PDB file of C-alpha atoms in Angstrom:
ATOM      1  CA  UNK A   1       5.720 -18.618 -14.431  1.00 93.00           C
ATOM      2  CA  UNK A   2       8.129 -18.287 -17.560  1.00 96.00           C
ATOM      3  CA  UNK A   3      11.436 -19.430 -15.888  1.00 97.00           C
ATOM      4  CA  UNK A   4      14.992 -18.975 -17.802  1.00 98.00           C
ATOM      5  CA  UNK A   5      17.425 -21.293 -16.594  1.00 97.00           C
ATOM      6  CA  UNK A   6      21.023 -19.955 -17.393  1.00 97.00           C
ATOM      7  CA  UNK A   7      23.363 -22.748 -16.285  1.00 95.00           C
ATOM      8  CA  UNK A   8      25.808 -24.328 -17.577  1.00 92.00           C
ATOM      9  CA  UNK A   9      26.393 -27.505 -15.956  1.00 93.00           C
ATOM     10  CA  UNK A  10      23.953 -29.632 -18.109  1.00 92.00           C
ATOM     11  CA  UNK A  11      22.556 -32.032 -15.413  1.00 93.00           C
ATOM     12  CA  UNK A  12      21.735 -29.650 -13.164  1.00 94.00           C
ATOM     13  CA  UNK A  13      19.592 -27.479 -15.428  1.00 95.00           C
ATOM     14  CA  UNK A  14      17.427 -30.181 -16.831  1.00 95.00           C
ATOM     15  CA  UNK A  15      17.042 -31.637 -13.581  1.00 94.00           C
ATOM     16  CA  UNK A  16      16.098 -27.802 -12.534  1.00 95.00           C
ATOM     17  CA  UNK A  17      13.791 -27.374 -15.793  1.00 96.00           C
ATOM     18  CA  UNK A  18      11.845 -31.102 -15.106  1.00 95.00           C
ATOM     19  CA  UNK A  19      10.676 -30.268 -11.628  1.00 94.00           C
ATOM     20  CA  UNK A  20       9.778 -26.509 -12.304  1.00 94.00           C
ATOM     21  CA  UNK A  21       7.698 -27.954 -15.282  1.00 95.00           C
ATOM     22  CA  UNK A  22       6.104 -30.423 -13.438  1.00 95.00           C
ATOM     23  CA  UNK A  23       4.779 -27.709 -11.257  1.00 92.00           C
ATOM     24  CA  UNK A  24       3.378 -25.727 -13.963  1.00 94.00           C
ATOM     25  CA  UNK A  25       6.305 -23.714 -14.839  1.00 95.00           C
ATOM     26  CA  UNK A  26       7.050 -22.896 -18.347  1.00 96.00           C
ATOM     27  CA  UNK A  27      11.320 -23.056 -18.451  1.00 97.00           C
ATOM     28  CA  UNK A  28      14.001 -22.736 -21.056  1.00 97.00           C
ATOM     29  CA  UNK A  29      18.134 -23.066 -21.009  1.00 97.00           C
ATOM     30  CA  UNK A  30      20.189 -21.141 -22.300  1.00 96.00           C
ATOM     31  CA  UNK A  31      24.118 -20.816 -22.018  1.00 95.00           C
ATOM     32  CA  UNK A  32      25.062 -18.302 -24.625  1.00 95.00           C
ATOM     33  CA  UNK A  33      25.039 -14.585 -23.636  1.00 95.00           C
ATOM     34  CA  UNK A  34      24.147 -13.762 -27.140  1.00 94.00           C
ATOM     35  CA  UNK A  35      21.131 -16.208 -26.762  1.00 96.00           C
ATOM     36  CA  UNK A  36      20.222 -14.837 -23.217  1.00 96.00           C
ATOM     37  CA  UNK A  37      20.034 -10.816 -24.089  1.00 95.00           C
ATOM     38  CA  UNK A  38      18.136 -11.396 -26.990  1.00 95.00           C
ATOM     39  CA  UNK A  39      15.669 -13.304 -24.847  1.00 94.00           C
ATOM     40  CA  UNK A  40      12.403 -12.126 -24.134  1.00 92.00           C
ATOM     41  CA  UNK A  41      11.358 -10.729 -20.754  1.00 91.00           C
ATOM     42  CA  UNK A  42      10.746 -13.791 -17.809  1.00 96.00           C
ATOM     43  CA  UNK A  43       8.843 -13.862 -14.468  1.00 96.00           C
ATOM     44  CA  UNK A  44      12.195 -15.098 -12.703  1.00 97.00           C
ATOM     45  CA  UNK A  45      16.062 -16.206 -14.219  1.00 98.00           C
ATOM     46  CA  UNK A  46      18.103 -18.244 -12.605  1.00 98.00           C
ATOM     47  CA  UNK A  47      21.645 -17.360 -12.924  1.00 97.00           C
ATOM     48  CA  UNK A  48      24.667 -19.403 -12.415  1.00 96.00           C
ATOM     49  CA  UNK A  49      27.453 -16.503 -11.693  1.00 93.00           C
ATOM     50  CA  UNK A  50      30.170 -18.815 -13.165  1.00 90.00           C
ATOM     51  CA  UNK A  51      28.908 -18.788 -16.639  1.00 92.00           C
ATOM     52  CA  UNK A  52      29.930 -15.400 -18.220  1.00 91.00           C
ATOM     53  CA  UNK A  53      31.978 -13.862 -15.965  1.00 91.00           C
ATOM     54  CA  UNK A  54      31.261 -10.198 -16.169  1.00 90.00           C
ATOM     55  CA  UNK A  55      28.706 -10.175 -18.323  1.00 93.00           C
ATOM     56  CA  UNK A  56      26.221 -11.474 -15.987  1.00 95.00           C
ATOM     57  CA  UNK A  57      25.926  -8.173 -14.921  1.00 96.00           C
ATOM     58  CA  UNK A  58      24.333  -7.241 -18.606  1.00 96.00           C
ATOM     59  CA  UNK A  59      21.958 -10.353 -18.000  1.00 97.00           C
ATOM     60  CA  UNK A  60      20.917  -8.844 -14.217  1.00 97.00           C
ATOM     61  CA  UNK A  61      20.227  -5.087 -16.099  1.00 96.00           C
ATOM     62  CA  UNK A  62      17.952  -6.698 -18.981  1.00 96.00           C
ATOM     63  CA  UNK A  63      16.167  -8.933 -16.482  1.00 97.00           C
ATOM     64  CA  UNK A  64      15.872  -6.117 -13.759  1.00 95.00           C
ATOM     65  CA  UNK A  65      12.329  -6.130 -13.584  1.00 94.00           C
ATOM     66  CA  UNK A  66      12.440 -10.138 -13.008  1.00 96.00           C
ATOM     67  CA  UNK A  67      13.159 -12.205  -9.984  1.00 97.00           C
ATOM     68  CA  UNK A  68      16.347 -13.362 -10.275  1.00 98.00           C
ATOM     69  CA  UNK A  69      18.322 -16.299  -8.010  1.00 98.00           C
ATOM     70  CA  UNK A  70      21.923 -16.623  -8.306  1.00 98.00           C
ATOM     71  CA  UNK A  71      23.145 -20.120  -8.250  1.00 97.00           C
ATOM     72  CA  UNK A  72      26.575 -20.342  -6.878  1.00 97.00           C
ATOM     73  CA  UNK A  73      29.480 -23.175  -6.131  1.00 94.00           C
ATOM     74  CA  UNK A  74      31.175 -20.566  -3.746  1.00 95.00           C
ATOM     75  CA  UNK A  75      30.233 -17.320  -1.349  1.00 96.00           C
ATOM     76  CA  UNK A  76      32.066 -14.316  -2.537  1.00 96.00           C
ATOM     77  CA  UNK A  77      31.701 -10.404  -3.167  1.00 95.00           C
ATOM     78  CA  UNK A  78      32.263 -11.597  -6.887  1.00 94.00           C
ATOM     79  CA  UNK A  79      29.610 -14.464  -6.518  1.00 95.00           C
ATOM     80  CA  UNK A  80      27.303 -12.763  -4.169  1.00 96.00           C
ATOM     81  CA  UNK A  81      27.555  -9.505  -2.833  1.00 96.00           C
ATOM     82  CA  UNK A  82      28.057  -7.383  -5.836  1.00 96.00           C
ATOM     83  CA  UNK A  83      25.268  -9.099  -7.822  1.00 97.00           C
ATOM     84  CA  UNK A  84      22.980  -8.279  -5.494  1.00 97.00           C
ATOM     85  CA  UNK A  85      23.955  -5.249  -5.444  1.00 97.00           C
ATOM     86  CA  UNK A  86      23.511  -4.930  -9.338  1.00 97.00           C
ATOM     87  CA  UNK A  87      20.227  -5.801  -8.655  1.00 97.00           C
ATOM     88  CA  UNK A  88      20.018  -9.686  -8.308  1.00 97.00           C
ATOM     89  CA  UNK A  89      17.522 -11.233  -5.351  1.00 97.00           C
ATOM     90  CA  UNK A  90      19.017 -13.867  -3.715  1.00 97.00           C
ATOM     91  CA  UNK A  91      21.161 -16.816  -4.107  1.00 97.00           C
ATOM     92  CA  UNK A  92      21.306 -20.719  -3.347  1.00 97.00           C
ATOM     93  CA  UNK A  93      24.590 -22.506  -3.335  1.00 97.00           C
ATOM     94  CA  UNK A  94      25.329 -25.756  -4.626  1.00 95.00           C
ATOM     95  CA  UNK A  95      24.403 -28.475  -4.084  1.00 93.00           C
ATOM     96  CA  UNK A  96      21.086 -27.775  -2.842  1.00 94.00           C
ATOM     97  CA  UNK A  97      17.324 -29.176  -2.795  1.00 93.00           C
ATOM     98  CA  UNK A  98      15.025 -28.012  -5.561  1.00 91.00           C
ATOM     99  CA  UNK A  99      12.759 -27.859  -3.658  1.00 93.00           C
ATOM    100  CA  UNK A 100      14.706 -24.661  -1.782  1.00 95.00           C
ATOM    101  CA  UNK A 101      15.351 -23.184  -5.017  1.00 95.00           C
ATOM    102  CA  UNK A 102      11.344 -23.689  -6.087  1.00 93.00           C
ATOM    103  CA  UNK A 103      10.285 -22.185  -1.958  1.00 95.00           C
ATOM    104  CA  UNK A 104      12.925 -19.322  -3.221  1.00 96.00           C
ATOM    105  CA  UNK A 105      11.368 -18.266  -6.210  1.00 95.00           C
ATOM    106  CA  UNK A 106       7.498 -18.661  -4.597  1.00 94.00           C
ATOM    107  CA  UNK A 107       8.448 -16.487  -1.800  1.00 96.00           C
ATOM    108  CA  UNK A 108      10.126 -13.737  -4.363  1.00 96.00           C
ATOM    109  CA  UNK A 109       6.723 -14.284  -6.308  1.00 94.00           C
ATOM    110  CA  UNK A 110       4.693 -13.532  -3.718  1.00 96.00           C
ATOM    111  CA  UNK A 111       7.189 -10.786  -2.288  1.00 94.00           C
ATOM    112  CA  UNK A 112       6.262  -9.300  -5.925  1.00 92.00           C
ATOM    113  CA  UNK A 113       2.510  -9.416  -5.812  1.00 94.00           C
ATOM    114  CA  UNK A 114       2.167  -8.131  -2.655  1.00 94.00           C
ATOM    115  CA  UNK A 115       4.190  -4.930  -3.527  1.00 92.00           C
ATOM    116  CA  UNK A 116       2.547  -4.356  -6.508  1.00 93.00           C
ATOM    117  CA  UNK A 117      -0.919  -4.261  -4.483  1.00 93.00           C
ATOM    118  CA  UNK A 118       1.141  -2.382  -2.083  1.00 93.00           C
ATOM    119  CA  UNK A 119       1.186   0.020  -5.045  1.00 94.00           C
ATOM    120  CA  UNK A 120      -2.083  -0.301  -6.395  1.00 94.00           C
ATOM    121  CA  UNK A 121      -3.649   0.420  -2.915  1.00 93.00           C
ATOM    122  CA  UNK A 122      -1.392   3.362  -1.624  1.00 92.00           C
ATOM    123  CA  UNK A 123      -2.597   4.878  -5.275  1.00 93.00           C
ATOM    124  CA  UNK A 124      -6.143   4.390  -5.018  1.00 92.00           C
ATOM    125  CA  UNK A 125      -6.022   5.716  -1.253  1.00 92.00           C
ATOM    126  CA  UNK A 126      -4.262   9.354  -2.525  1.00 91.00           C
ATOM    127  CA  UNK A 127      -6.728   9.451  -5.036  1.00 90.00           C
ATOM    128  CA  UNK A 128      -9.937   8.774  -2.338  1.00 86.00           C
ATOM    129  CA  UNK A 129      -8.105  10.912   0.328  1.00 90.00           C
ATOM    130  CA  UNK A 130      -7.252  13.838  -2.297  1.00 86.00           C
ATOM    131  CA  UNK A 131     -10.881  15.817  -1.452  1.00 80.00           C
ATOM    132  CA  UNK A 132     -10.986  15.114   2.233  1.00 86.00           C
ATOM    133  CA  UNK A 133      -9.761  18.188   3.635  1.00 85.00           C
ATOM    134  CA  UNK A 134      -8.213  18.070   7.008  1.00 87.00           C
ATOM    135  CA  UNK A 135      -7.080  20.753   9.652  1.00 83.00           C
ATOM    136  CA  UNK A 136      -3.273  21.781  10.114  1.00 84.00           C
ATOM    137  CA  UNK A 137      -1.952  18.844  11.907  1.00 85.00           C
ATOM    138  CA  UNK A 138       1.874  17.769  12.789  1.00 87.00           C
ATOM    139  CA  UNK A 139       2.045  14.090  12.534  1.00 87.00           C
ATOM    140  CA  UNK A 140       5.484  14.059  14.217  1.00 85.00           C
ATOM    141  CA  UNK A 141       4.117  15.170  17.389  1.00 86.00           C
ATOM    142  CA  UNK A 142       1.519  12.486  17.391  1.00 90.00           C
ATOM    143  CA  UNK A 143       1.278  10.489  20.834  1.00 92.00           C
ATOM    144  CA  UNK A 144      -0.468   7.482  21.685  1.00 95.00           C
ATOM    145  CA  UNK A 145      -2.935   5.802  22.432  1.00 97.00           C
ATOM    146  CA  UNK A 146      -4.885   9.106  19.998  1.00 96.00           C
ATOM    147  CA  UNK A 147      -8.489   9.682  19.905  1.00 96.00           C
ATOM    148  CA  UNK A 148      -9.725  11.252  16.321  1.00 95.00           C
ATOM    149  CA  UNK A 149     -13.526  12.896  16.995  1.00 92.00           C
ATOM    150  CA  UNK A 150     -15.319  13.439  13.702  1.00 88.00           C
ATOM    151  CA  UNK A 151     -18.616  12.779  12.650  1.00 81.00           C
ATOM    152  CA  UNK A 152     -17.160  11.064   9.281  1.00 84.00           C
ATOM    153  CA  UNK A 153     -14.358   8.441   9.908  1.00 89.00           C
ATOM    154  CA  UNK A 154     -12.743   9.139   6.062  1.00 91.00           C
ATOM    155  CA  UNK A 155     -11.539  12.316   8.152  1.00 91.00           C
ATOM    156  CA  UNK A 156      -9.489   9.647  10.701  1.00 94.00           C
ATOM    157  CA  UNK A 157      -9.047   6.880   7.847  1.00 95.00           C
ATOM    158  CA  UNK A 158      -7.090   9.831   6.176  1.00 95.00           C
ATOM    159  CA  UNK A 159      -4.804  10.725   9.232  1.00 95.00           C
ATOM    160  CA  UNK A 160      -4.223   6.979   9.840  1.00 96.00           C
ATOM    161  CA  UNK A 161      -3.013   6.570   5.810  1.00 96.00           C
ATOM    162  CA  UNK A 162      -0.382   9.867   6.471  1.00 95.00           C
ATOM    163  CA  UNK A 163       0.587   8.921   9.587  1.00 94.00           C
ATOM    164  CA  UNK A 164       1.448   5.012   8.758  1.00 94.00           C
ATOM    165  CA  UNK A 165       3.054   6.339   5.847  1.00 92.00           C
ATOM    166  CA  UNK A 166       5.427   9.115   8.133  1.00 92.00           C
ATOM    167  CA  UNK A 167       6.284   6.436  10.304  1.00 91.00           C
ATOM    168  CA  UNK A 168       6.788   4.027   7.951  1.00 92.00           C
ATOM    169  CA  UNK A 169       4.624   1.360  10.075  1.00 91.00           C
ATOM    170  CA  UNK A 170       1.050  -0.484   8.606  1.00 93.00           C
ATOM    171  CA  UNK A 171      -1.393  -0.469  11.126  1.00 96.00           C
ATOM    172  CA  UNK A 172      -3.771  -3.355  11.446  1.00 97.00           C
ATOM    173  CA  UNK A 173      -7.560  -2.074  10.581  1.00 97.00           C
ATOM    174  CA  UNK A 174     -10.541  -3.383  13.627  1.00 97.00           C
ATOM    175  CA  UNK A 175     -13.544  -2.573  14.778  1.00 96.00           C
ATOM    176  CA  UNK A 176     -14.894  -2.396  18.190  1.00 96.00           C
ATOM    177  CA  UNK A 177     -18.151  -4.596  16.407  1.00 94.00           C
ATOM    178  CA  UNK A 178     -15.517  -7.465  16.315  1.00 95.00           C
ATOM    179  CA  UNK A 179     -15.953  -9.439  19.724  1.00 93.00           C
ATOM    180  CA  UNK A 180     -12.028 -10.154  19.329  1.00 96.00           C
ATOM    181  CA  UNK A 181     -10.863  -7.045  19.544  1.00 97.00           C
ATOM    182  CA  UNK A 182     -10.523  -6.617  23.070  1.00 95.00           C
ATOM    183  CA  UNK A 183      -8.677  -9.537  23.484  1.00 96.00           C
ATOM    184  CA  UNK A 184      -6.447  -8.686  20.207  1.00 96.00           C
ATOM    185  CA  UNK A 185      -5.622  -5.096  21.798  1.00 97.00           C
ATOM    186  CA  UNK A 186      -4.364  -7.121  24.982  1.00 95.00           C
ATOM    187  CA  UNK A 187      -1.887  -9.279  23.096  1.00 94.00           C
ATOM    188  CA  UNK A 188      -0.951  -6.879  20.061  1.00 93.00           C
ATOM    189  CA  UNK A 189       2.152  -5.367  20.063  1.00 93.00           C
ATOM    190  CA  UNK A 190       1.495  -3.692  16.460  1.00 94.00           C
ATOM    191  CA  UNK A 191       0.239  -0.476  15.359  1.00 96.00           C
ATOM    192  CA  UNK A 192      -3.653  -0.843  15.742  1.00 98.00           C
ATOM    193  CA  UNK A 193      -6.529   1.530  14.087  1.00 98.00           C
ATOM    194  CA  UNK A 194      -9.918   0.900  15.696  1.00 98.00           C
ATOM    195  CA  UNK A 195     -13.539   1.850  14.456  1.00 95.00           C
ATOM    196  CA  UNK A 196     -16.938   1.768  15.913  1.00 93.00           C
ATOM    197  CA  UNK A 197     -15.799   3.163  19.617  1.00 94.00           C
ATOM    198  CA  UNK A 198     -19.068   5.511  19.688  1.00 89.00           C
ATOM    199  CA  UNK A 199     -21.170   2.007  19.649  1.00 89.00           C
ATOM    200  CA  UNK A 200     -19.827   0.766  23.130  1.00 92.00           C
ATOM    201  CA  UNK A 201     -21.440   1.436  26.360  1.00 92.00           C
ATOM    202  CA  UNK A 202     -20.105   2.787  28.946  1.00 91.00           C
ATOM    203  CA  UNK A 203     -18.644   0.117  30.952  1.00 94.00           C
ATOM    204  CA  UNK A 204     -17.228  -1.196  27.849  1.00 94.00           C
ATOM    205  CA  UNK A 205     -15.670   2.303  27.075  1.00 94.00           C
ATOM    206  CA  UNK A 206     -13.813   2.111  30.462  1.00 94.00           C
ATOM    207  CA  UNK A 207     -12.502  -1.449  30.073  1.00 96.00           C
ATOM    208  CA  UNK A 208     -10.681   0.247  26.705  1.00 96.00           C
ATOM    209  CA  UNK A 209      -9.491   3.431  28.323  1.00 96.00           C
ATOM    210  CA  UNK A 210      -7.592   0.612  30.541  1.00 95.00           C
ATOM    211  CA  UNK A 211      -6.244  -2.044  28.301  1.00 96.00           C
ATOM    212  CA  UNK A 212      -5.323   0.596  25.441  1.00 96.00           C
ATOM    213  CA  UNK A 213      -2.787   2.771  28.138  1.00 93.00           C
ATOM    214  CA  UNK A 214       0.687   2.796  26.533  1.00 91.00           C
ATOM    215  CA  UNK A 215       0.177   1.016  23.206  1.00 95.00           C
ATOM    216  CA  UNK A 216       0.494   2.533  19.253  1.00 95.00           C
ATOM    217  CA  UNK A 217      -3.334   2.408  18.837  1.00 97.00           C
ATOM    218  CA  UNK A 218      -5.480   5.534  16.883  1.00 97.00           C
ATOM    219  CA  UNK A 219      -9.307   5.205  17.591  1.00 97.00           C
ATOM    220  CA  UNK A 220     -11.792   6.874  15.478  1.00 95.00           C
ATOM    221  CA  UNK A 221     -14.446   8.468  17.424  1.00 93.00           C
ATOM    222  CA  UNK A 222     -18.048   9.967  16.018  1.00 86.00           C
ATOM    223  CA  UNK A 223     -19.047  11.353  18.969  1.00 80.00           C
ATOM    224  CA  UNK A 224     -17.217  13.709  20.358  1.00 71.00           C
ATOM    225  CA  UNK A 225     -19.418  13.903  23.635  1.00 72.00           C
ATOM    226  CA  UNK A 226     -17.586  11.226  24.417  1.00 72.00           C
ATOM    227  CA  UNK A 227     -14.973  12.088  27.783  1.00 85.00           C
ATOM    228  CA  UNK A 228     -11.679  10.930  26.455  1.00 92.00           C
ATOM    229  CA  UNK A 229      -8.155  10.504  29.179  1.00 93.00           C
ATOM    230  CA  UNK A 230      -5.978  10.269  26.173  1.00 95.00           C
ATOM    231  CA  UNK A 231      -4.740  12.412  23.171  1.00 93.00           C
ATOM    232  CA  UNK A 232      -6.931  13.434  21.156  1.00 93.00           C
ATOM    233  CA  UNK A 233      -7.782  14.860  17.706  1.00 92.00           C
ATOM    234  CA  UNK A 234     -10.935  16.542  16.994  1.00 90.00           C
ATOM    235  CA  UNK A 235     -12.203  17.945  13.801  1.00 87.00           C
ATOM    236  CA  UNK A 236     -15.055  19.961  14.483  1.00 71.00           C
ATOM    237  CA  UNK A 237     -16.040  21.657  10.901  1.00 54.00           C
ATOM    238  CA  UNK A 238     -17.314  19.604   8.029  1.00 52.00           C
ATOM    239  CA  UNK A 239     -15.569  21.521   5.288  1.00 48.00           C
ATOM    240  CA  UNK A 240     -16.332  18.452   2.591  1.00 50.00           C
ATOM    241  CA  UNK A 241     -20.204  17.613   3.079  1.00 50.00           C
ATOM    242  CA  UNK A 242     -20.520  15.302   0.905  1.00 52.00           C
ATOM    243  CA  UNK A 243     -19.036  12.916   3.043  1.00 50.00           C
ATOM    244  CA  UNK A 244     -21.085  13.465   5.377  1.00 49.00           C
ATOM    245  CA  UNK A 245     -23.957  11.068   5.436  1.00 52.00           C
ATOM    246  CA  UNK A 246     -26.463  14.311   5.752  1.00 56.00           C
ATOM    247  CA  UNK A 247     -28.915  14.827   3.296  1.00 65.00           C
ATOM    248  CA  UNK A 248     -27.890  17.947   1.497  1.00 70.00           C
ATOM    249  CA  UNK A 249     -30.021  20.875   0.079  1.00 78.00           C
ATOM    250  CA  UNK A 250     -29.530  21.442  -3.973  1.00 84.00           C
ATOM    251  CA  UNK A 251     -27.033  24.032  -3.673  1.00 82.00           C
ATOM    252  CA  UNK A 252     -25.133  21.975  -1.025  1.00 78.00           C
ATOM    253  CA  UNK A 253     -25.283  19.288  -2.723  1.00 82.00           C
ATOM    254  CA  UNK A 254     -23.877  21.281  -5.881  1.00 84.00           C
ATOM    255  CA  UNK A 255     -21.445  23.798  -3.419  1.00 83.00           C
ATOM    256  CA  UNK A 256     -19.618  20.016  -2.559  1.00 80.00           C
ATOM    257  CA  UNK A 257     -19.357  18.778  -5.690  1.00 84.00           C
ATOM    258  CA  UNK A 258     -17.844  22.045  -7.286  1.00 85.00           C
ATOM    259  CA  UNK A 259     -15.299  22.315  -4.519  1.00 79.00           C
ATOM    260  CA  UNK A 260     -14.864  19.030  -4.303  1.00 75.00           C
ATOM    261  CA  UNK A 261     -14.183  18.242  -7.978  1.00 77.00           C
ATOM    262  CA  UNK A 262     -12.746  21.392  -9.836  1.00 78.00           C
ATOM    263  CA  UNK A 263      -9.060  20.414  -9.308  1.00 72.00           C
ATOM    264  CA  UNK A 264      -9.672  16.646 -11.179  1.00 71.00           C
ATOM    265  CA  UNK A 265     -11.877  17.276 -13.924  1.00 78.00           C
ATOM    266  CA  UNK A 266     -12.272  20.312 -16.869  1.00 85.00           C
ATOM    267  CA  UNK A 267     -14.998  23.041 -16.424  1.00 88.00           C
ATOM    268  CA  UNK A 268     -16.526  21.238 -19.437  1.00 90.00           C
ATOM    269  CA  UNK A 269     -16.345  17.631 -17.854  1.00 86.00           C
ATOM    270  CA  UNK A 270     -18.002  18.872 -14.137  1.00 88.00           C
ATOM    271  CA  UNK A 271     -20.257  20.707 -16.042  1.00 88.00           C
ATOM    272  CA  UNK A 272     -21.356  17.167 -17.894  1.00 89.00           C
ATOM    273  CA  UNK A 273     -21.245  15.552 -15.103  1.00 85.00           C
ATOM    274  CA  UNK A 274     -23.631  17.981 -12.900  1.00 88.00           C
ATOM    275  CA  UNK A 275     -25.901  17.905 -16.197  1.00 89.00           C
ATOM    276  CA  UNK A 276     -25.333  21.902 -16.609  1.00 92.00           C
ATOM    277  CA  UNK A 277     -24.096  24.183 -18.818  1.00 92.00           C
ATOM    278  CA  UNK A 278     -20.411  25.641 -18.391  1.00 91.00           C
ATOM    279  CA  UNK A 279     -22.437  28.933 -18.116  1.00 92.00           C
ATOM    280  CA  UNK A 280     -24.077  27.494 -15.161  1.00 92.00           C
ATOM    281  CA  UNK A 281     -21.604  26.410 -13.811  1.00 91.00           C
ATOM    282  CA  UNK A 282     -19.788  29.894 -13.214  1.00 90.00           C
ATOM    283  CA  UNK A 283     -22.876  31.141 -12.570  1.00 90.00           C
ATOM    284  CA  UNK A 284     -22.945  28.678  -9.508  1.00 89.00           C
ATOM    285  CA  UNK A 285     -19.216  29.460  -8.525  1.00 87.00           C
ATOM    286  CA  UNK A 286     -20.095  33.268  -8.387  1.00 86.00           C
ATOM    287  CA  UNK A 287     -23.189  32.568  -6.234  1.00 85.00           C
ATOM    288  CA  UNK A 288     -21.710  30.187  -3.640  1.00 81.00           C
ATOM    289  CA  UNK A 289     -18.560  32.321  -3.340  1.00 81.00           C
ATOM    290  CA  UNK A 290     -16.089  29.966  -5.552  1.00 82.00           C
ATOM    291  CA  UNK A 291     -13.092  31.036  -6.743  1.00 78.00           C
ATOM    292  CA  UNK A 292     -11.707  28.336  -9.057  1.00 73.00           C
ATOM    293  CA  UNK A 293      -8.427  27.288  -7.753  1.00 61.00           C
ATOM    294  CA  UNK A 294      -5.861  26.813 -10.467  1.00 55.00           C
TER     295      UNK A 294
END
């Protein structure tokens, strides 16, 4: 990490600087503000809030996108609680270990990292999720333990990404193929979403229906044949074939991908992409009954 040290007791920098660098770290010191906001952007700063009075508050707004540690002789609104509020992370008061101040900025690291692929995931799922059309359903009335019958799980992946997202809650992902589930469903006291339910027997189903009773748990279900005590969701259509896992006929297959894919890419692109003409294409739209969606 590129770590800037802004601290003006002398001592206690270097000392700061020689055990970050011995880890790896790449560190510089700086004590004028001058020096500081024409400083290039840093994976974390280190701040001593007796330096430059008010201006550290133009040092937290440059480095906003930076971890940032306040290092502090004294616990104050002036020292503490409105720098954080600026936008500062934490703070360590001195004297303290090093090594506290290095477990600080490792934890803030990670923090970061794992938001980012917070990010990068919730993304990627709205993108995967945007052509898996789902019935009218009101998440807020959801009870559990919930059953969701469909003959494609995407359809209950999708309900289990909105819902975790309404409640604000991640659920933990198993599968009934996992001999530890059972025995993680006893102890949990998490949100749970289970797959594979269709591939127990029935003895096995019953031992669920009894050790699931009262908890936050969604199970996805592909066969709806299936005799379930609890709520439960079922989406009977198949208004997205292509997910499917049937083998489709030609103008299924091209019915799918049309309705499917009209809304991300150009006439011109899907037309590419199906290996058509644009001609074709609206010749295909008029045949299956399409009416391209703005």
């Amino acid at each position: 990490m590129k770590i800037l040290i802004i601290e003006n007791e002398v001592y206690l920098a270097q000392s700061i600087a020689t055990k970050l660098a011995s880890l790896g770290h790449d560190c510089e010191i700086l004590t004028n503000i001058g020096d500081v906001l024409k400083c290039e952007n840093k994976d974390a700063i280190l701040l001593s809030t007796g330096i430059f009075g008010e201006n550290i508050y133009e040092v937290i707004k440059k480095f906003q996108n930076s971890i940032i540690i306040l290092l502090i002789s004294y616990i104050s609104n002036d020292t503490v609680s409105k720098p954080i509020k600026a936008g500062a992370n934490d703070y360590i008061q001195k004297p303290f270990m090093v090594e506290e101040l290095i477990r600080k900025i490792h934890h803030f690291e990670e923090f970061k990292n794992i938001k980012k692929f917070n990010e990068f995931y919730v993304k990627y799922l709205n993108s995967k999720f945007d052509n898996v059309i789902l019935p009218k359903i009101s998440l807020k009335d959801v009870k559990f333990p919930l059953f969701i019958n469909s003959q494609d799980q995407i359809y209950a992946d999708k309900i289990v990404f909105l819902l975790s997202q309404e409640l604000k809650k991640p659920f933990e992902f198993l599968s009934f193929k996992d001999k530890n589930t059972k025995s993680i469903i006893k102890n949990s006291t998490i949100p749970l979403y289970i797959a594979d339910f269709s591939g127990l027997n029935t003895a096995e189903k019953d031992e669920i229906f009894n050790i699931i009773d009262k908890k936050e748990i969604i199970i996805s279900n592909t066969n709806a044949n299936n005799k379930i005590p609890f709520e439960t969701i079922t989406i009977e259509d198949k208004p997205n074939k292509i997910y499917s896992g049937d083998i489709l006929s030609i103008d299924d297959y091209y019915k799918s991908i049309i309705i499917s894919y009209e809304k991300l890419y150009s006439d011109t692109e899907l037309a590419l992409r199906l290996g058509i003409s644009r001609k074709s294409l609206w010749e295909k739209r008029k045949k299956y009954g399409i009416n391209k969606t703005k």
